[in-house]
Short mmCIF file of C-alpha atoms in Angstrom, two decimals:
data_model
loop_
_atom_site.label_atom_id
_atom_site.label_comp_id
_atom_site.label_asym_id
_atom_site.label_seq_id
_atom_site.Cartn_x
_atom_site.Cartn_y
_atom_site.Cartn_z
CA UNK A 2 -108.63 284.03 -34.15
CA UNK A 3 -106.19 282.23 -31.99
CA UNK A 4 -102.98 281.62 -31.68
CA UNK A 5 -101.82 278.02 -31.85
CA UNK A 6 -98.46 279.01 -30.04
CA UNK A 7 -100.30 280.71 -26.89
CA UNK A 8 -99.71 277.37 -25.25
CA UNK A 9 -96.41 276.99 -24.09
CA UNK A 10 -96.15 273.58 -22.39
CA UNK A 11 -92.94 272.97 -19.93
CA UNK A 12 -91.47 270.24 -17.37
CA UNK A 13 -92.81 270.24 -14.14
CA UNK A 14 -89.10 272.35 -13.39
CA UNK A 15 -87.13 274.29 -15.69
CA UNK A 16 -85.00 277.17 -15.49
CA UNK A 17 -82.88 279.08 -18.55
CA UNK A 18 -81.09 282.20 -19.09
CA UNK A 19 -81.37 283.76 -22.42
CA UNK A 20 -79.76 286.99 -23.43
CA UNK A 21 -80.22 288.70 -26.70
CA UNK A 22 -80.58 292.12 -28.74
CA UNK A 23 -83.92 293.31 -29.55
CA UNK A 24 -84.32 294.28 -33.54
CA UNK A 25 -87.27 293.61 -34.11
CA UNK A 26 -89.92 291.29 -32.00
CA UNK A 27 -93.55 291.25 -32.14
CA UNK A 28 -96.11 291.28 -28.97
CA UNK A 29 -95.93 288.19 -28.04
CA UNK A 30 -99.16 286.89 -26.08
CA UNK A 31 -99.11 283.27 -24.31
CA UNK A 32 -99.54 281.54 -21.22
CA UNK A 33 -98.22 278.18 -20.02
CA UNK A 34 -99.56 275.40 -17.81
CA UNK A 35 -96.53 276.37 -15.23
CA UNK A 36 -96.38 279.20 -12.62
CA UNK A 37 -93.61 281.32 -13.75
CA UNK A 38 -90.41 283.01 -11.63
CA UNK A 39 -88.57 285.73 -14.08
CA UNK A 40 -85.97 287.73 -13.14
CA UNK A 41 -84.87 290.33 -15.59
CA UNK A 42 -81.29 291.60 -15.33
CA UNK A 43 -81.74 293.81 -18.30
CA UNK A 44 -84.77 294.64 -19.29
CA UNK A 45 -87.08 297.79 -21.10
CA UNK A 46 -90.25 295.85 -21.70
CA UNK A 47 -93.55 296.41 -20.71
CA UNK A 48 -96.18 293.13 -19.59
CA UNK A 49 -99.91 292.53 -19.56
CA UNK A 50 -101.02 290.49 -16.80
CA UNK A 51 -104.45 289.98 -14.99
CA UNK A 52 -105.87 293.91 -14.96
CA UNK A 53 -102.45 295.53 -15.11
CA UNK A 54 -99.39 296.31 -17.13
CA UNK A 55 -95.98 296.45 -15.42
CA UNK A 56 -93.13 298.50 -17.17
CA UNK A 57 -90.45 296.05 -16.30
CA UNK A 58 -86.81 297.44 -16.30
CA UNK A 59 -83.40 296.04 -14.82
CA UNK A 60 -83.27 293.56 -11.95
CA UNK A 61 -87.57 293.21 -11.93
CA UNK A 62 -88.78 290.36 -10.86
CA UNK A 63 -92.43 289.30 -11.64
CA UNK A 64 -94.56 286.12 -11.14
CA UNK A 65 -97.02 284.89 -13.50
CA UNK A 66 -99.68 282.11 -12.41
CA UNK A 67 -100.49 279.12 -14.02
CA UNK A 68 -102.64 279.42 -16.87
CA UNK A 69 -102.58 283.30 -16.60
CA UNK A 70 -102.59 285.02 -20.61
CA UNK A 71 -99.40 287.49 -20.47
CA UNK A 72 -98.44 290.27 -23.00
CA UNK A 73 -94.98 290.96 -23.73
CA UNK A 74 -94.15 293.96 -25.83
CA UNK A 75 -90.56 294.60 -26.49
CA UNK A 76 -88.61 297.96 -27.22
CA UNK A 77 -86.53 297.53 -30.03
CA UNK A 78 -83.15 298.29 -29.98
CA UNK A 79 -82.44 297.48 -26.25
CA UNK A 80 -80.39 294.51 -24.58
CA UNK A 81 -82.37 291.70 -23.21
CA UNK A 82 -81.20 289.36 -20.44
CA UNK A 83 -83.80 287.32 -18.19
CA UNK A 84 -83.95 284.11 -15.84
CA UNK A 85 -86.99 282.15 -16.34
CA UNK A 86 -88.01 279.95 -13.17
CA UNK A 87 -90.98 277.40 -14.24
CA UNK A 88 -92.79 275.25 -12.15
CA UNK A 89 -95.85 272.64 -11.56
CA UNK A 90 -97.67 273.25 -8.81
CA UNK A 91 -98.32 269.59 -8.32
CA UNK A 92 -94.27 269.07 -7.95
CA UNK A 93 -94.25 271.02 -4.85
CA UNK A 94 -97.21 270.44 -2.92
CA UNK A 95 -96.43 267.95 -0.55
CA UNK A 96 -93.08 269.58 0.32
CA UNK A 97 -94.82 272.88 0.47
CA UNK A 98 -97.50 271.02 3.20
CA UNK A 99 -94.99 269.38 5.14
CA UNK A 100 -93.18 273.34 5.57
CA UNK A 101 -96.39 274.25 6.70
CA UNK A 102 -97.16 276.67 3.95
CA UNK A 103 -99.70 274.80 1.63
CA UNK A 104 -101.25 277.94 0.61
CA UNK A 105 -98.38 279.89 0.07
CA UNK A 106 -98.55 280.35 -3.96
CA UNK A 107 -102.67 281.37 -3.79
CA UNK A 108 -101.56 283.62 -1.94
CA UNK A 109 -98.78 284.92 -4.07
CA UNK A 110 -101.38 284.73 -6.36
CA UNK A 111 -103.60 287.16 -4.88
CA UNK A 112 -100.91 289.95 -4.01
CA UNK A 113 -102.09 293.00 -5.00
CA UNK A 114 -98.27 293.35 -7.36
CA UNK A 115 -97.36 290.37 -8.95
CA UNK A 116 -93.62 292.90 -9.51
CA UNK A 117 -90.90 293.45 -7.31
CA UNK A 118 -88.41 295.86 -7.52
CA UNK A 119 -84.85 294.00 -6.54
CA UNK A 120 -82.04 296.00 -4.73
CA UNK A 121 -78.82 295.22 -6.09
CA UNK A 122 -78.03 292.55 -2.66
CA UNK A 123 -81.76 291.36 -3.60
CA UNK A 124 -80.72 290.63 -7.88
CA UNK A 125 -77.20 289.52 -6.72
CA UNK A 126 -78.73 286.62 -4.75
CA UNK A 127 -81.66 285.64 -6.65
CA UNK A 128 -79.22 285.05 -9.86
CA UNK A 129 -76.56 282.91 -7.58
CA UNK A 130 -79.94 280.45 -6.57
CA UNK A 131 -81.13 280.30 -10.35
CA UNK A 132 -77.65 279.97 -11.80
CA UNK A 133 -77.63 276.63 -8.76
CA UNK A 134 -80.99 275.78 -10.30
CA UNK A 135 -79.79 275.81 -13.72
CA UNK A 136 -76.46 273.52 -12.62
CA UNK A 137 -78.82 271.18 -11.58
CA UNK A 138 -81.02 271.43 -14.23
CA UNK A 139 -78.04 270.55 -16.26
CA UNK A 140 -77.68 267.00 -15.16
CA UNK A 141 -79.20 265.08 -17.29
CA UNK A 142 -79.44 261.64 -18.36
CA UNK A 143 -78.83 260.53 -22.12
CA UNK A 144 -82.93 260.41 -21.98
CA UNK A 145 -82.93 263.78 -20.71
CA UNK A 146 -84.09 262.68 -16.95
CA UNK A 147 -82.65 264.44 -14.16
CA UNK A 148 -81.59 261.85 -11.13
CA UNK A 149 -84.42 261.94 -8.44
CA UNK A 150 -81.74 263.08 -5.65
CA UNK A 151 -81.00 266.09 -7.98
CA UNK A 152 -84.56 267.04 -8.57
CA UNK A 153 -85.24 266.68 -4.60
CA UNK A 154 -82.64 269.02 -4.09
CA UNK A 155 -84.00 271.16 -6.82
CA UNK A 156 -87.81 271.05 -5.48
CA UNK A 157 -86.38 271.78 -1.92
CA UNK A 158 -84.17 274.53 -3.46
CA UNK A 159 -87.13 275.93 -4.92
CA UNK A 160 -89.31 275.71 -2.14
CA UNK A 161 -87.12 277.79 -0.43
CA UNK A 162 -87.12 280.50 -3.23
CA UNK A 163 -90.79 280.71 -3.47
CA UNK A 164 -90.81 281.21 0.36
CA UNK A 165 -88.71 284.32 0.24
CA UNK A 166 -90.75 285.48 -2.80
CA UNK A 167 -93.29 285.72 -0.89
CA UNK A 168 -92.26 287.16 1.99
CA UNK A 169 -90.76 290.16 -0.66
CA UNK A 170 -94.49 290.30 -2.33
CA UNK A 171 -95.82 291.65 1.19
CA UNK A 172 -93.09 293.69 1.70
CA UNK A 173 -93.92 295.58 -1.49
CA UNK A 174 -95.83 297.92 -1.74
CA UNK A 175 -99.18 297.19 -3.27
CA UNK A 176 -99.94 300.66 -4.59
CA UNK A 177 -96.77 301.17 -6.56
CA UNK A 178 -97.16 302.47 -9.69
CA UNK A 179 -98.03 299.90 -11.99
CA UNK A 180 -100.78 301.25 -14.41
CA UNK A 181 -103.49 299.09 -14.29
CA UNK A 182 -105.63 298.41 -17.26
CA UNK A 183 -108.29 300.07 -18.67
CA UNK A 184 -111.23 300.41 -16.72
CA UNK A 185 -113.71 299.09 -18.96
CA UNK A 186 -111.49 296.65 -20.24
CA UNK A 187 -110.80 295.82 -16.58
CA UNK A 188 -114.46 295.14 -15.85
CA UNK A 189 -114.96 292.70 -19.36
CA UNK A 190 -111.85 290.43 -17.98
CA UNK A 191 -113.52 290.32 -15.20
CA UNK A 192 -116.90 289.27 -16.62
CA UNK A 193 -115.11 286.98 -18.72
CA UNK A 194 -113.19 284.89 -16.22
CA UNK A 195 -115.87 284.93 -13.86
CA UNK A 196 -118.81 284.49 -16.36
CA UNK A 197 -117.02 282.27 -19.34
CA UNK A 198 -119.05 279.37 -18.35
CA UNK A 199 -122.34 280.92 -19.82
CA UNK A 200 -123.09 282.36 -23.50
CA UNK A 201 -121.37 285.23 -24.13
CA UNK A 202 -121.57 287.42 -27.35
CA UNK A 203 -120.12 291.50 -28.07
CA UNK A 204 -123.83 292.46 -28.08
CA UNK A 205 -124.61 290.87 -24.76
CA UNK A 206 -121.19 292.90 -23.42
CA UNK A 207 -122.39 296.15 -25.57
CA UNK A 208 -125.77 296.01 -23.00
CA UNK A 209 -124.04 295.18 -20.18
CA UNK A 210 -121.54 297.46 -19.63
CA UNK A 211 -123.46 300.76 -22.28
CA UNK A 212 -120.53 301.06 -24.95
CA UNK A 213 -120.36 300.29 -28.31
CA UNK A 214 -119.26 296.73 -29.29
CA UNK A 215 -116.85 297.80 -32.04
CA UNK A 216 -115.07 300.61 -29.42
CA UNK A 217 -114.87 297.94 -26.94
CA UNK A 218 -113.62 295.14 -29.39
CA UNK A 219 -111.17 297.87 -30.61
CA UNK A 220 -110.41 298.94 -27.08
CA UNK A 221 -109.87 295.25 -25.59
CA UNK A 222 -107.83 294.24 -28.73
CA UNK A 223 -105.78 297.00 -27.80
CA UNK A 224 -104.71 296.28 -24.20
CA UNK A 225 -104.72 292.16 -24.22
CA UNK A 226 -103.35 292.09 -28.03
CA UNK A 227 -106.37 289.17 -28.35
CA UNK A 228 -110.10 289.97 -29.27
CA UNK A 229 -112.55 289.51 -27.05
CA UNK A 230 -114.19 286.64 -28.66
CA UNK A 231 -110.50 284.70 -28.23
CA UNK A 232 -109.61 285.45 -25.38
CA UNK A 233 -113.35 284.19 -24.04
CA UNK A 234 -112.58 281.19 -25.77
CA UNK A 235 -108.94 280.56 -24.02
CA UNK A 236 -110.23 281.36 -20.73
CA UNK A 237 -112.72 278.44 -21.66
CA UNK A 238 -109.85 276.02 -23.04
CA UNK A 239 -107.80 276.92 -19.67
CA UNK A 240 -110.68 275.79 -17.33
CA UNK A 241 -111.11 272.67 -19.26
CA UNK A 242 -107.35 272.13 -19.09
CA UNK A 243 -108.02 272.21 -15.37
CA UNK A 244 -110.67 270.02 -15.15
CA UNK A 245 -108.83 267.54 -17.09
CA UNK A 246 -106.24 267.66 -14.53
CA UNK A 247 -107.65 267.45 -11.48
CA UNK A 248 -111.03 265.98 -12.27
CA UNK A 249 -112.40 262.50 -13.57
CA UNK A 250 -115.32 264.14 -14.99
CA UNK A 251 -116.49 263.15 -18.56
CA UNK A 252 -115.15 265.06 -21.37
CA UNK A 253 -118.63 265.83 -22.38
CA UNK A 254 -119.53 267.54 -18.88
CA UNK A 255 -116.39 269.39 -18.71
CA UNK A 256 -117.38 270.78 -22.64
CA UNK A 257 -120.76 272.13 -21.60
CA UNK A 258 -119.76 273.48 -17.52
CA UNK A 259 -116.61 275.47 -19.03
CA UNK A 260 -119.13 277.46 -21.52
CA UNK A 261 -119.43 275.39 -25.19
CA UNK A 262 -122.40 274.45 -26.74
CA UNK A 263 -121.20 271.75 -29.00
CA UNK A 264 -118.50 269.00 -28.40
CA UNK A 265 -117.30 269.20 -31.46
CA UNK A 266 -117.20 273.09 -31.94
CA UNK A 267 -114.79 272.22 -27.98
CA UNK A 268 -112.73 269.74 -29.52
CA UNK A 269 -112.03 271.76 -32.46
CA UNK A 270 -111.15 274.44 -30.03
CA UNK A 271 -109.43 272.42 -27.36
CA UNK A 272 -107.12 270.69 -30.41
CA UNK A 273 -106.28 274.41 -31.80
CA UNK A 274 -104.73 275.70 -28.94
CA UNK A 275 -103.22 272.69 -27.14
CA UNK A 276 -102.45 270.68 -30.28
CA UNK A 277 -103.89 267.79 -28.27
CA UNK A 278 -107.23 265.95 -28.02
CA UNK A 279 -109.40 266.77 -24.49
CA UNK A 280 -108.36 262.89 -24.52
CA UNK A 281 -104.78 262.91 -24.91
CA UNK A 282 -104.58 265.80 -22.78
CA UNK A 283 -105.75 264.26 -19.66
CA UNK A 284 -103.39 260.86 -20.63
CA UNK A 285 -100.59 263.08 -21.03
CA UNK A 286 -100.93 265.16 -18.18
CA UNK A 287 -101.26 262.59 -14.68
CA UNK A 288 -100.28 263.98 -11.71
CA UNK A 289 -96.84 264.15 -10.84
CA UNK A 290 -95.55 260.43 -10.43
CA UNK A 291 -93.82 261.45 -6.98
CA UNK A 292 -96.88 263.18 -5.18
#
């Protein structure tokens, strides 16, 4: 089953602070169509991303992707304070050219730790540029527009920030100790985002990788908090979202490449997570108007 909430759309910038007191919070598993900066001042928390789960404590700061399915699990009874940095991709792109450093968030991306481990210099700073960012973020029209020399300065602002996140991603240390997932759960995410586009069932997995179906259902429901059935049908919604985006391909093709074998079975799909249409997805989602 999915989640109708896993999809949490944002502007192509935003940045919040949000502080509260843990009672009682379930896993929460969801991805947006933004990269995501967060900076947690106080934390106890641990995070499924890609093949590994960080244990994220005071003055962490981690990077989630684009589209990338995340796993928060709380600890009850603790203090909770985090920035969250979001971004479009397509907002900073031409800026990020024009520094030279087109590539720069693939290969953020790719870093073998998407955590870093702030000294207290490190936190200080990185909470004096978001607490700028969220100023700025702050100055808003009665329509809720920010003025387009505010969000220049805010793009340039975070162009800068990105830059220095990266240059702190090599610096770390790619071995730390982050526990990485379980290896035969490891190997089916792997399959699945690299393999979603063609039929997939548990008894196709069960051959492939020699283990029961039900103990790997049981085993990848455990680790990603989603079965293995939904999260094969996200990744499928997620490339779809992307070829919406970036491509003028017919909805039909886009169905049938990304791994469904029925339109409406896709639409059904595409409507349950997104809460949009394929359609009204791709009106609703041009490129940014000042690429």
């Amino acid at each position: 089953m999915i989640d109708e909430k896993l999809l949490c759309k944002t502007p192509a910038i935003d940045v919040s602070f949000k502080s509260i007191s843990v009672e009682h919070m379930e896993p929460l598993e969801h991805y947006h169509d933004t990269c995501e900066i967060a900076l947690f001042v106080r934390a106890d928390v641990n995070v499924f991303l890609k093949d590994r789960q960080y244990a994220i404590r005071d003055g962490d700061l981690l990077f989630i992707d684009a589209y990338e399915i995340h796993k928060i699990i709380y600890t009850e009874g603790k203090d909770y304070s985090r920035y969250v940095l979001n971004f479009s991709k397509s907002c900073l792109q031409d800026i990020l050219a024009l520094l030279g450093v087109a590539d720069i968030l693939q290969s953020i991306s790719r870093s073998g730790t998407r955590r870093i481990r702030l000294n207290l210099k490190q936190c200080d700073r990185m909470k004096d540029r978001l607490d700028e960012l969220i100023k700025d973020n702050q100055k808003k029209d009665k329509a809720g527009a920010i003025n387009r020399s505010v969000l220049a300065r805010m793009r340039l602002k975070l162009c800068e920030l990105i830059i220095d996140l990266h240059s702190l991603l090599q610096k770390a240390d790619a071995s730390c100790p982050d526990n990485t997932a379980d290896t035969a759960v490891r190997k089916v995410l792997y399959y699945l985002d690299t393999m979603y586009m063609n039929p997939i069932t548990l008894e196709l997995l069960e051959k492939e990788f020699t283990l029961s179906k039900y103990h790997l259902a049981h085993r990848f429901k455990a680790v990603t908090g989603l079965t293995v059935i939904g999260y094969l049908q996200l990744k499928r919604v997620i490339e779809a979202q992307k070829s919406l985006r970036q491509s003028t391909q017919s909805i039909t093709d886009i169905c049938y490449d990304c791994g469904f074998n029925n339109v409406q079975h896709f639409y059904r799909v595409f409507k349950k997570v997104t809460r949009q249409t394929p359609l009204a997805y791709r009106q609703t989602n041009l490129p940014f108007p000042e690429k």
